[in-house]
Short mmCIF file of C-alpha atoms and ligand atoms in Angstrom, two decimals:
data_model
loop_
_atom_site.label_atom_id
_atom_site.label_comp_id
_atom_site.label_asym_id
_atom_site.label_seq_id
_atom_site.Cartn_x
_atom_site.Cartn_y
_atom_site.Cartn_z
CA UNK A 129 -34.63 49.22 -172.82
CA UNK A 130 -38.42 49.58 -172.13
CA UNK A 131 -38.31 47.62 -169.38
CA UNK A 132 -41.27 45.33 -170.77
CA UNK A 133 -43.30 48.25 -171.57
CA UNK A 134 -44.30 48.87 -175.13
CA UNK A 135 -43.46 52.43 -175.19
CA UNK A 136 -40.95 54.87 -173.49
CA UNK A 137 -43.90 57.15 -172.45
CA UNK A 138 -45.65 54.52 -170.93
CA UNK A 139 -42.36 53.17 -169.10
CA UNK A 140 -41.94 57.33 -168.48
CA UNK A 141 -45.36 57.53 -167.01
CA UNK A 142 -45.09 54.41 -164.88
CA UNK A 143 -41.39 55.33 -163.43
CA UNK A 144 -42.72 58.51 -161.94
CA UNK A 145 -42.75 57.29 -158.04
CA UNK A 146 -39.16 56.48 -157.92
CA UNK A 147 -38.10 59.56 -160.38
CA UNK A 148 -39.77 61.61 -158.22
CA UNK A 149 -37.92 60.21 -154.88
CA UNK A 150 -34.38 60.36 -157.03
CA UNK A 151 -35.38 64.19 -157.10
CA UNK A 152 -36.05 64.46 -153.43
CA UNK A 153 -32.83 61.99 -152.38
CA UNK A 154 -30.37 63.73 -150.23
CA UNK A 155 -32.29 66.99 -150.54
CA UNK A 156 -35.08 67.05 -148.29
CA UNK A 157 -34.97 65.72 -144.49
CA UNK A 158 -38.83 64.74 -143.44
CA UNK A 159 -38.80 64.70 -139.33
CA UNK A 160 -40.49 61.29 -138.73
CA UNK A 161 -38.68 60.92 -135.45
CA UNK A 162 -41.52 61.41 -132.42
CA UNK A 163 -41.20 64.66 -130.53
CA UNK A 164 -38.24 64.42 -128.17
CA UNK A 165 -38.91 66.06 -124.99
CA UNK A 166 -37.19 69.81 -125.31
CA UNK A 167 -36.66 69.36 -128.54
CA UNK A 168 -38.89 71.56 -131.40
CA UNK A 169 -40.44 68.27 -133.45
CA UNK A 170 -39.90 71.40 -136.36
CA UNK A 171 -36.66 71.97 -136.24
CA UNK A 172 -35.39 68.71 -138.34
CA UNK A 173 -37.03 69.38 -141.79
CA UNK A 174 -35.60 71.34 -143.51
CA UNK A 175 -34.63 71.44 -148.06
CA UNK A 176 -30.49 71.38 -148.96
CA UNK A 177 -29.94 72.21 -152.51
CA UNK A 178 -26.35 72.23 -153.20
CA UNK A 179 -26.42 73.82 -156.20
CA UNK A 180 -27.78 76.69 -154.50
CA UNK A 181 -26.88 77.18 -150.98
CA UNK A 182 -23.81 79.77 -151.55
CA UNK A 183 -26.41 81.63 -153.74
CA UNK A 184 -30.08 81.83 -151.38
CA UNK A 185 -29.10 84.66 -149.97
CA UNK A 186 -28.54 86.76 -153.15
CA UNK A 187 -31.68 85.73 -154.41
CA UNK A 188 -33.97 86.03 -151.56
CA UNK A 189 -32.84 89.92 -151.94
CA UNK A 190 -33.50 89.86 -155.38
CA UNK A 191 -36.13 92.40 -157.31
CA UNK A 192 -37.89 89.35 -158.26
CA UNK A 193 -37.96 85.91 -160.01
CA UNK A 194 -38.54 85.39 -163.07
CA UNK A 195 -38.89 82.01 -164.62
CA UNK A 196 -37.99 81.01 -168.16
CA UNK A 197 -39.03 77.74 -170.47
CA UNK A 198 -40.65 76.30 -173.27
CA UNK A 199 -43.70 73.77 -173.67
CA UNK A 200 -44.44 71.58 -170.76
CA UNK A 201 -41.67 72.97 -168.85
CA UNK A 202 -43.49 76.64 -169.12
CA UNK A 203 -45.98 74.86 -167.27
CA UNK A 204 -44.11 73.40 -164.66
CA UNK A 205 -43.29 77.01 -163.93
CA UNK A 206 -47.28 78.34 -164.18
CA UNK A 207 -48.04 75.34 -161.81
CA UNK A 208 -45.19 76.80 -159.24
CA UNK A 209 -45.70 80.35 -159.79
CA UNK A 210 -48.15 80.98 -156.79
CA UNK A 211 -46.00 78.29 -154.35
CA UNK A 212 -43.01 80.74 -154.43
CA UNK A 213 -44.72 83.67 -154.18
CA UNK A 214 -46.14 82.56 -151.34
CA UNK A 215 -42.82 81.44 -149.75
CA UNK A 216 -40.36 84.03 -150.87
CA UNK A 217 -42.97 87.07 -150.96
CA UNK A 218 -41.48 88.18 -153.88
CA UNK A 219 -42.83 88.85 -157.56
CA UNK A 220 -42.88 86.03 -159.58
CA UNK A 221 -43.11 86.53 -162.88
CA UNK A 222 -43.14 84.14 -166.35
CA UNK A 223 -41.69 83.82 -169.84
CA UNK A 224 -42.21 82.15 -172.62
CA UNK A 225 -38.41 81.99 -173.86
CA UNK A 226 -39.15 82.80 -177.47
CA UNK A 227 -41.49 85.29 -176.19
CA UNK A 228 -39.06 86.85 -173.88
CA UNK A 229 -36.70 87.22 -176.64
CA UNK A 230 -39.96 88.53 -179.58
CA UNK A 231 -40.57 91.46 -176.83
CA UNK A 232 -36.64 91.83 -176.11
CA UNK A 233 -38.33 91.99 -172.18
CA UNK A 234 -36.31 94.55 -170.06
CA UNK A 235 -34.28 92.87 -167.46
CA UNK A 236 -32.07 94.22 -164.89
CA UNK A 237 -29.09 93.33 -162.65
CA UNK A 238 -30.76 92.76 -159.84
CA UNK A 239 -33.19 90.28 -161.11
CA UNK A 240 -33.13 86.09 -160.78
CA UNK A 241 -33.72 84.28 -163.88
CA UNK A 242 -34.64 80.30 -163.49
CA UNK A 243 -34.42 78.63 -166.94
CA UNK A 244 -36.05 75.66 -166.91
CA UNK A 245 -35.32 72.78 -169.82
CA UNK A 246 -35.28 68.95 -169.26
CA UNK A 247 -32.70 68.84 -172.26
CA UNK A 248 -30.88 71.86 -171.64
CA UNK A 249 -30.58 72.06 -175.20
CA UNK A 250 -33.25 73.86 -175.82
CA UNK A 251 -32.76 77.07 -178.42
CA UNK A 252 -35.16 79.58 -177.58
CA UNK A 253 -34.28 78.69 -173.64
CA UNK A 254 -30.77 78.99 -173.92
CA UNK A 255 -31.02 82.70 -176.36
CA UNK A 256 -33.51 83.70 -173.82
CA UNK A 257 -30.49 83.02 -171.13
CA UNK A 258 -27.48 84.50 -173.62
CA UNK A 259 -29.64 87.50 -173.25
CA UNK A 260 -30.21 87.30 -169.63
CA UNK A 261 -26.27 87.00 -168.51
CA UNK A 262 -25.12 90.02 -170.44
CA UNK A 263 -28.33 92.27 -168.56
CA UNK A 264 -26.26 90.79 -165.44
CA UNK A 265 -29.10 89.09 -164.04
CA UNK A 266 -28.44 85.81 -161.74
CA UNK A 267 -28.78 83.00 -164.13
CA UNK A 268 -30.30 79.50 -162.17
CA UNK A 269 -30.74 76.47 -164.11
CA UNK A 270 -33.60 73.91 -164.05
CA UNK A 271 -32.35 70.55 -166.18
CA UNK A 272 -32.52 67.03 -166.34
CA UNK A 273 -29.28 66.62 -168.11
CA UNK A 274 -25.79 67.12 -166.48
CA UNK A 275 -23.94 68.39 -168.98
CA UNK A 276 -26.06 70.25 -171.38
CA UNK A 277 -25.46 74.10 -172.48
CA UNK A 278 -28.00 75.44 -169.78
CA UNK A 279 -26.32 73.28 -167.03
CA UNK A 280 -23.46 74.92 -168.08
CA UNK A 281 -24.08 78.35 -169.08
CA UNK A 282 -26.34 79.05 -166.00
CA UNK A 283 -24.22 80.47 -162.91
CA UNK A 284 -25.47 77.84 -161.10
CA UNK A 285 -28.58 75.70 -160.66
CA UNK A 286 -30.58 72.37 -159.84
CA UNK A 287 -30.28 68.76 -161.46
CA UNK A 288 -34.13 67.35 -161.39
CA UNK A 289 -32.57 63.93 -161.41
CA UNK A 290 -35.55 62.28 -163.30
CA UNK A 291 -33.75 60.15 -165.23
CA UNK A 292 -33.03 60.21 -168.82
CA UNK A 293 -36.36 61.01 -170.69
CA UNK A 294 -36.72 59.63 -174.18
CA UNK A 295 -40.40 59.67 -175.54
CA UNK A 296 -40.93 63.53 -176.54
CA UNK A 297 -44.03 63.77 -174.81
CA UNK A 298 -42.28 64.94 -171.58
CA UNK A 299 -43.86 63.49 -168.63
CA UNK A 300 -41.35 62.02 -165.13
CA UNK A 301 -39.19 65.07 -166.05
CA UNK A 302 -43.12 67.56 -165.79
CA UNK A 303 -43.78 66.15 -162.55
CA UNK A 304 -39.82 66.38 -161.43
CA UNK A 305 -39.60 70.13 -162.32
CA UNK A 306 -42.19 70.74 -160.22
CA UNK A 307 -40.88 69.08 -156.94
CA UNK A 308 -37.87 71.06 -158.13
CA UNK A 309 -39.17 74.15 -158.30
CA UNK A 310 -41.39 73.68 -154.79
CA UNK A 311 -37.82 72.55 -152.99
CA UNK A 312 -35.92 75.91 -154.72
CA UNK A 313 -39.26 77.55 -153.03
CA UNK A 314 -38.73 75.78 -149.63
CA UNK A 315 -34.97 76.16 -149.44
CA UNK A 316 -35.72 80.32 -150.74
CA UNK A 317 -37.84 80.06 -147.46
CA UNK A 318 -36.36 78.65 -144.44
CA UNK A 319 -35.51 81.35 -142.29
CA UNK A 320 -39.30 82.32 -142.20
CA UNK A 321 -41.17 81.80 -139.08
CA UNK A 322 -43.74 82.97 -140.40
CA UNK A 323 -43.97 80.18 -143.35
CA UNK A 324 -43.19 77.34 -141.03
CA UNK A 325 -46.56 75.72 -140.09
CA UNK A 326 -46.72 75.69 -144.18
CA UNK A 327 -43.08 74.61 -145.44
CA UNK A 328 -44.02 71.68 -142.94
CA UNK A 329 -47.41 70.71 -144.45
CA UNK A 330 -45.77 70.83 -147.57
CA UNK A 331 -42.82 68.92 -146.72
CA UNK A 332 -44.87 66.38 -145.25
CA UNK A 333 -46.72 66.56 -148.13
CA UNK A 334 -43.59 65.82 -150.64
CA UNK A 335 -42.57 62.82 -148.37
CA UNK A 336 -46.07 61.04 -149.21
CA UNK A 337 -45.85 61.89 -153.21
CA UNK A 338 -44.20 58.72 -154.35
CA UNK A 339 -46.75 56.72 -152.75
CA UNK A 340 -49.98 58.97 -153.75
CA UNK A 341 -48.18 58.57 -157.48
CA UNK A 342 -47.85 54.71 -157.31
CA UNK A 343 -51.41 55.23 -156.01
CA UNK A 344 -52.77 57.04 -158.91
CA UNK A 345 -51.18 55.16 -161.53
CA UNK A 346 -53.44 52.40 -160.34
CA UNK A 347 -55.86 54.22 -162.49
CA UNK A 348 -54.54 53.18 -165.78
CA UNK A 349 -57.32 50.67 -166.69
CA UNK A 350 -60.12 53.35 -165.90
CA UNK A 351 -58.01 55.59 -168.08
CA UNK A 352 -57.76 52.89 -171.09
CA UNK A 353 -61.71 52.45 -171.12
CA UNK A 354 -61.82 56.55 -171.01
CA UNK A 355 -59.54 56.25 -173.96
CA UNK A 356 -61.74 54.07 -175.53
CA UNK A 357 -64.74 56.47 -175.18
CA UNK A 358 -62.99 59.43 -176.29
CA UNK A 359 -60.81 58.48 -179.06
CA UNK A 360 -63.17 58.92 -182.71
CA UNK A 361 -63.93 62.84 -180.98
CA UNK A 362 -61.99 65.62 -182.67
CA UNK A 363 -61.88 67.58 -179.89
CA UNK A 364 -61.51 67.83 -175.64
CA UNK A 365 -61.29 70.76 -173.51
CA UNK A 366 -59.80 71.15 -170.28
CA UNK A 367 -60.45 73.51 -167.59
CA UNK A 368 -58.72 74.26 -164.86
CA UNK A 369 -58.01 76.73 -162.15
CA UNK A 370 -55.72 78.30 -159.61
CA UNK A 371 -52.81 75.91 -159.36
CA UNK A 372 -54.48 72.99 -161.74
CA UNK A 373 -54.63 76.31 -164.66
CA UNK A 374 -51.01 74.69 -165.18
CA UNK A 375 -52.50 70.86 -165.35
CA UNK A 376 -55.80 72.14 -168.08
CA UNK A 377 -52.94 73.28 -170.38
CA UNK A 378 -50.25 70.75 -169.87
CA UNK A 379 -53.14 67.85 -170.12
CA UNK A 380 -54.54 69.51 -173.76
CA UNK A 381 -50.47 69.34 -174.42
CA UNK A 382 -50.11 65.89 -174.21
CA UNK A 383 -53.52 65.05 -175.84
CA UNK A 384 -52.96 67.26 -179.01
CA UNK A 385 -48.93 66.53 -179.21
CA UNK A 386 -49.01 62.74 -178.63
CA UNK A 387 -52.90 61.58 -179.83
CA UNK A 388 -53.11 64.37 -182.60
CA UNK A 389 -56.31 65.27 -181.47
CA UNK A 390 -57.72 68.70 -180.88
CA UNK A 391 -57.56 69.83 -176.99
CA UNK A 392 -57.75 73.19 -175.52
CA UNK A 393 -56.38 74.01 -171.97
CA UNK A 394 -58.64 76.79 -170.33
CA UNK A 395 -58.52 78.61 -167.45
CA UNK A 396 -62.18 77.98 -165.92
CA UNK A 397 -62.41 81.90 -164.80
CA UNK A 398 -62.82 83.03 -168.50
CA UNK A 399 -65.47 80.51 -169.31
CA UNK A 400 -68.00 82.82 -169.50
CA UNK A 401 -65.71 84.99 -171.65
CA UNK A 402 -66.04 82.75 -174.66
CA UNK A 403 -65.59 79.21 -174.35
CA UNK A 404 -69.17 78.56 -173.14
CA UNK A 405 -69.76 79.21 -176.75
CA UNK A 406 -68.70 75.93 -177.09
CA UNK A 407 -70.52 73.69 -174.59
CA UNK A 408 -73.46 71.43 -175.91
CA UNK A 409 -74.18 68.26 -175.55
CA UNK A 410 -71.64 66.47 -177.65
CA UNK A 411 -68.21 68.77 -176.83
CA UNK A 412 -66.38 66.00 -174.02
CA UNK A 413 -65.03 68.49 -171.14
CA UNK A 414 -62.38 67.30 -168.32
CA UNK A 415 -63.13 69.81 -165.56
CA UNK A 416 -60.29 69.58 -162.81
CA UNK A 417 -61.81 70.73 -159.61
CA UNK A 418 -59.74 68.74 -156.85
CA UNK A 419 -60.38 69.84 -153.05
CA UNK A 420 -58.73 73.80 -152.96
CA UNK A 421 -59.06 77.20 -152.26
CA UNK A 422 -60.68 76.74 -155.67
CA UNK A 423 -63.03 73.69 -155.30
CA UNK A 424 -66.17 76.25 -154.82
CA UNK A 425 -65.86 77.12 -158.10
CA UNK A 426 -64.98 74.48 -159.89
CA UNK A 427 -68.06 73.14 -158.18
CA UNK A 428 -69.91 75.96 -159.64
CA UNK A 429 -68.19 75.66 -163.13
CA UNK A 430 -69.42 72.12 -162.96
CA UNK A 431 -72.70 73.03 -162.19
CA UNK A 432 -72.82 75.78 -165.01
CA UNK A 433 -71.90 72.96 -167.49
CA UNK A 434 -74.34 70.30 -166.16
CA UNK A 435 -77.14 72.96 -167.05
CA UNK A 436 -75.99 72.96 -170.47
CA UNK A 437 -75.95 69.10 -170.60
CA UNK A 438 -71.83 68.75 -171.22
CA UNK A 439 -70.46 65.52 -171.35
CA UNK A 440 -68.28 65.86 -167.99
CA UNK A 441 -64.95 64.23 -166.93
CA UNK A 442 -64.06 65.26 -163.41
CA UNK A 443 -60.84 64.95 -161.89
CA UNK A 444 -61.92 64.98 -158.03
CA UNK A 445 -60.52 63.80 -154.93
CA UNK A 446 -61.47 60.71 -153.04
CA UNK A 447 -64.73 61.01 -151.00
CA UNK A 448 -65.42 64.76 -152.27
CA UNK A 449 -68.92 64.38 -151.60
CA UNK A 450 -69.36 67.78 -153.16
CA UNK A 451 -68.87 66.77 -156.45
CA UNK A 452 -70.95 63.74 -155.95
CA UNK A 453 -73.86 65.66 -155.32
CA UNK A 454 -73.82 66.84 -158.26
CA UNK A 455 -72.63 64.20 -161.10
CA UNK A 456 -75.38 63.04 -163.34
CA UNK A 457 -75.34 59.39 -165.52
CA UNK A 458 -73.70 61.98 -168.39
CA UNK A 459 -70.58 62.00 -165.86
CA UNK A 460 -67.27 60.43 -165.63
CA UNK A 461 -65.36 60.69 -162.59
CA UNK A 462 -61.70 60.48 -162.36
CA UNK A 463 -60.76 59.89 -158.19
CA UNK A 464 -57.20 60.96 -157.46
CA UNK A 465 -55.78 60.71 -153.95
CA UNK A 466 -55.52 64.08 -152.09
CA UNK A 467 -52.14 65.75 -151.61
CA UNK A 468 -51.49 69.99 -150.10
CA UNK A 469 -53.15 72.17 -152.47
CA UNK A 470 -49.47 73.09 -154.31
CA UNK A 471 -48.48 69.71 -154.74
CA UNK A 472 -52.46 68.09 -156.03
CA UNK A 473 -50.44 69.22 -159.64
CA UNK A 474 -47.97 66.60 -159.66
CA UNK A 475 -50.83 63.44 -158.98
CA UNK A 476 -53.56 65.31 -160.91
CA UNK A 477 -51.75 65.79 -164.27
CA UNK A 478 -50.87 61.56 -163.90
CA UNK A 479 -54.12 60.09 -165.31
CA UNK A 480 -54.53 62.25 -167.55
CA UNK A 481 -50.71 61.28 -168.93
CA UNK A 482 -52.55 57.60 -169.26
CA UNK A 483 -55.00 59.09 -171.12
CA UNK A 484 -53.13 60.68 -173.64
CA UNK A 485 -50.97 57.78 -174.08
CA UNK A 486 -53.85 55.63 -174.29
CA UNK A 487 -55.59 57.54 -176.59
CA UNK A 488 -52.79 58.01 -178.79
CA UNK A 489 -52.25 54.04 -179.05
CA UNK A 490 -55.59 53.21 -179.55
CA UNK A 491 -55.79 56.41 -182.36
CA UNK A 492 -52.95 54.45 -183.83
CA UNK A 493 -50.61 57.24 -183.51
CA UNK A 494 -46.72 57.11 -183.05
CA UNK A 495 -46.07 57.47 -179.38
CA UNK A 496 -42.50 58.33 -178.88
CA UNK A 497 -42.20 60.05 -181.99
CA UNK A 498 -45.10 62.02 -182.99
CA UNK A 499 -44.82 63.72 -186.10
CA UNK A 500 -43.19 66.79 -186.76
CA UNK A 501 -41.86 66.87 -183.43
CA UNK A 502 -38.15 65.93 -182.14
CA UNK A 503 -37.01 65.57 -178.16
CA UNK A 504 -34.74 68.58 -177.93
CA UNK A 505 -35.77 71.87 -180.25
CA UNK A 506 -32.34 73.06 -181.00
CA UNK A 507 -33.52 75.69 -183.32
CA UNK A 508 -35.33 78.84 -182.92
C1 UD1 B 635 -24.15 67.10 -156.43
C2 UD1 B 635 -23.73 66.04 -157.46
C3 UD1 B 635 -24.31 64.70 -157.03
C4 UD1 B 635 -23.83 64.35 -155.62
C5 UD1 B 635 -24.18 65.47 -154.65
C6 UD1 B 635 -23.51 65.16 -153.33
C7 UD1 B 635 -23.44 66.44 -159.86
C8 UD1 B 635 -24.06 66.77 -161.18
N1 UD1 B 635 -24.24 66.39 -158.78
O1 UD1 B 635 -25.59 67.18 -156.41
O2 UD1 B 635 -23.87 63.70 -157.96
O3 UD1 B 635 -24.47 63.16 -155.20
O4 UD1 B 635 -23.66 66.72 -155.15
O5 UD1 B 635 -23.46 66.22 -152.49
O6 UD1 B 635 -22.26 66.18 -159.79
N2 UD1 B 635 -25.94 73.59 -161.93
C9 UD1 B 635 -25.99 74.70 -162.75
N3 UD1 B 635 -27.04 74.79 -163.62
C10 UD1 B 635 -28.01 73.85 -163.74
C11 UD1 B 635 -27.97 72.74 -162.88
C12 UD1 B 635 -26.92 72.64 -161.98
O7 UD1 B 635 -25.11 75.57 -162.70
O8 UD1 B 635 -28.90 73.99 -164.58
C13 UD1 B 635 -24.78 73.45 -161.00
C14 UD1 B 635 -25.12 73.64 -159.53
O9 UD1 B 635 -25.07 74.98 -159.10
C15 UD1 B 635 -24.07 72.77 -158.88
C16 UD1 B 635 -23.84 71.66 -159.88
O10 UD1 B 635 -24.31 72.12 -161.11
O11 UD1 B 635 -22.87 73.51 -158.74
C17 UD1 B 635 -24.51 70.37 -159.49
O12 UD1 B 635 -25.92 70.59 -159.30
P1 UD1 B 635 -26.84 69.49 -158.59
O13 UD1 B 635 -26.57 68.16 -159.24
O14 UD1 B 635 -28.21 69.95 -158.55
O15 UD1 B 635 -26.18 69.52 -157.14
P2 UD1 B 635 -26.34 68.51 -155.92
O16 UD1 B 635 -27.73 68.12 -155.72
O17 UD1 B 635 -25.58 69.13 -154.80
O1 M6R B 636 -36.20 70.30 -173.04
P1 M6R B 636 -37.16 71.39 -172.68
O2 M6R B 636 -37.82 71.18 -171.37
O3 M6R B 636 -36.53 72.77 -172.76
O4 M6R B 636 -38.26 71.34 -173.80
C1 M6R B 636 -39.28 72.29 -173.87
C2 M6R B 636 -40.36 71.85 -174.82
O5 M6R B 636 -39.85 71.70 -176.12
C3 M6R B 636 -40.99 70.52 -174.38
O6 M6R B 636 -41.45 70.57 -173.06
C4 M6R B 636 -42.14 70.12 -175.30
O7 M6R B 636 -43.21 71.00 -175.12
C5 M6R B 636 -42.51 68.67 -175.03
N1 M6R B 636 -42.61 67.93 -176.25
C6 M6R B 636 -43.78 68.53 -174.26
O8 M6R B 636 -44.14 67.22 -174.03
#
């Protein structure tokens, strides 16, 4: 059943090139054919989501999106958020279901709710969408499973197609919901001329992200001896920024829920608001400060740290030059291949999936079932 893996998380992590191109299959049309004379090159790509098309319309005229989930697949939404307000050029707002439900949010007919749940099972995601449908909001479902009560309550909705998901530490089905939610964005968007040049890098973009995954996971070693150096610490912090905000706090997920050690996701524009408190020489920090509209200051987060003498881990691009200017002997690189700026999420949060799982082995925690925890919350 593991496939000659020891653990489902590992098999999880290591499946993520084809469960991301099961999520793409039949949906999105790349144009690889060379420019036929007459013909717009363009005009062939192009996102079909059948569980949406009678319904684009309706929401493109929305009042705005709001998107609903739990855990990791809150932050498949956070790591989305800007990509569809960019596309759509409507508001975009987030929930935490049980929050949602704590602040009895108002919502209103003429609003789109996306709940979001690899299990569809989930209990504060499915009151959260109970008390959606009766404000007569337009109820869209995110899942993995075909079947479950958000597949079925939701009025209609996506499949993520990722492939049954058993170790609890949610990984394939993280990096499927956001393809997912970048095609809903795409397929919100074609009509745009505006958002063409765009929608094309980006759909170029999602036809290399199988191989820039399979690419990545070539890491693992690097990731094991990272382990190795990190695993007596009691605690890591990750920041991030911009889209990677979503890959700080979904990397300190995996290390705290899976490895049982302390981690804190930050964003990096509050450091100076308190969590430089913590920096000294012995606190290990993973900055992620890949090449985008960000990188500048990441580079100068980095740089703020280095004065302090922090033990850095960067997560940087190939050949960012940038960065190497200023790494010191104190510094650990972590090289990931460069993908567009929306989609850098989906390879960036990959090593550090090793890394949690490797930690959490040699830690000599239980992987697939760590304590306390179960796969599907079914209570609130
Ligand atoms: C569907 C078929 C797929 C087939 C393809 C061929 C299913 C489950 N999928 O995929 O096997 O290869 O057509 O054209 O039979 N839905 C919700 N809420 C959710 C998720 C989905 O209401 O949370 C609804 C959708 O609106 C849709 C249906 O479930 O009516 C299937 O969704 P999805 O599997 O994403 O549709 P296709 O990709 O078209
Ligand atoms: O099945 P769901 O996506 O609705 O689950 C939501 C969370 O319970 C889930 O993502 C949880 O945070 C995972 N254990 C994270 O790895």
């Amino acid at each position: 059943m593991k496939g000659g893996y020891d653990h489902f998380m590992q098999k999880e992590i290591h499946e993520q090139p084809e469960s991301l191109l099961q999520t793409m299959r039949g949906r999105v049309k790349f144009d690889r054919s060379p420019a036929k004379l007459g013909v717009d090159p363009y005009q062939e790509r192009r996102v079909t989501l059948g569980g949406l098309t009678e319904h684009v319309s309706t929401i493109r005229f929305g009042r705005r999106i709001m998107l609903v989930a739990c855990g990791t697949s809150y932050y498949a939404c956070l790591a989305c958020r800007q990509t569809i307000e960019e596309l759509t050029d409507l508001p975009v707002t987030l929930e935490l279901a049980s929050d949602l439900m704590d602040r009895r949010c108002p919502i209103f007919r003429d609003d789109m709710c996306v709940f979001v749940s690899q299990s569809g099972e989930t209990a504060d995601t499915i009151q959260a969408l109970e008390y959606a449908k009766e404000r007569g909001a337009l109820c869209i479902g995110i899942t993995n499973t075909v079947g479950s009560a958000i597949a079925r309550s939701t009025h209609c909705g996506v499949h993520i197609n990722a492939g049954c998901e058993i170790g609890v530490a949610s990984t394939k089905a993280y990096t499927s919901q956001m393809v997912t939610l970048t095609m809903v964005a795409l397929a919100l968007s074609e009509d745009s001329i505006a958002k063409r040049a765009r929608r094309d890098e980006i759909i170029d973009s999602l036809g290399q992200l199988p191989e820039k995954v399979r690419e990545v996971l070539l890491l693992d070693t690097e990731m094991r001896s990272l382990a190795q150096q990190l695993m007596k610490e009691e605690s890591l912090l990750v920041f991030g920024r911009g889209y990677n905000f979503a890959t700080a706090l979904e990397a300190a997920l995996k290390v705290k829920e899976v490895a049982l050690m302390h981690s804190e996701g930050i964003l990096a524009g509050e450091m100076k608001h308190g969590p430089l408190a913590l920096v000294d020489e012995n606190m290990p920090i993973l900055v992620i400060a890949t090449q985008d509209r960000m990188h500048a200051k990441m580079l100068s987060v980095v740089s703020q740290l280095r004065a302090r003498n922090a033990r850095l881990i960067i997560v940087c691009n190939k050949g960012d030059t940038g960065i190497a200017d200023l790494v010191s002997e104190r510094c650990r690189l972590i090289e990931v291949p460069q993908v567009v700026d929306c989609l850098q999420p989906v390879v960036n949060i990959v090593p550090l999936q090793l890394l949690s799982y490797h930690l959490t082995v040699l830690r000599g925690m239980n992987v697939d079932q760590p304590r306390n925890l179960a796969k599907s919350v079914t209570v609130t």
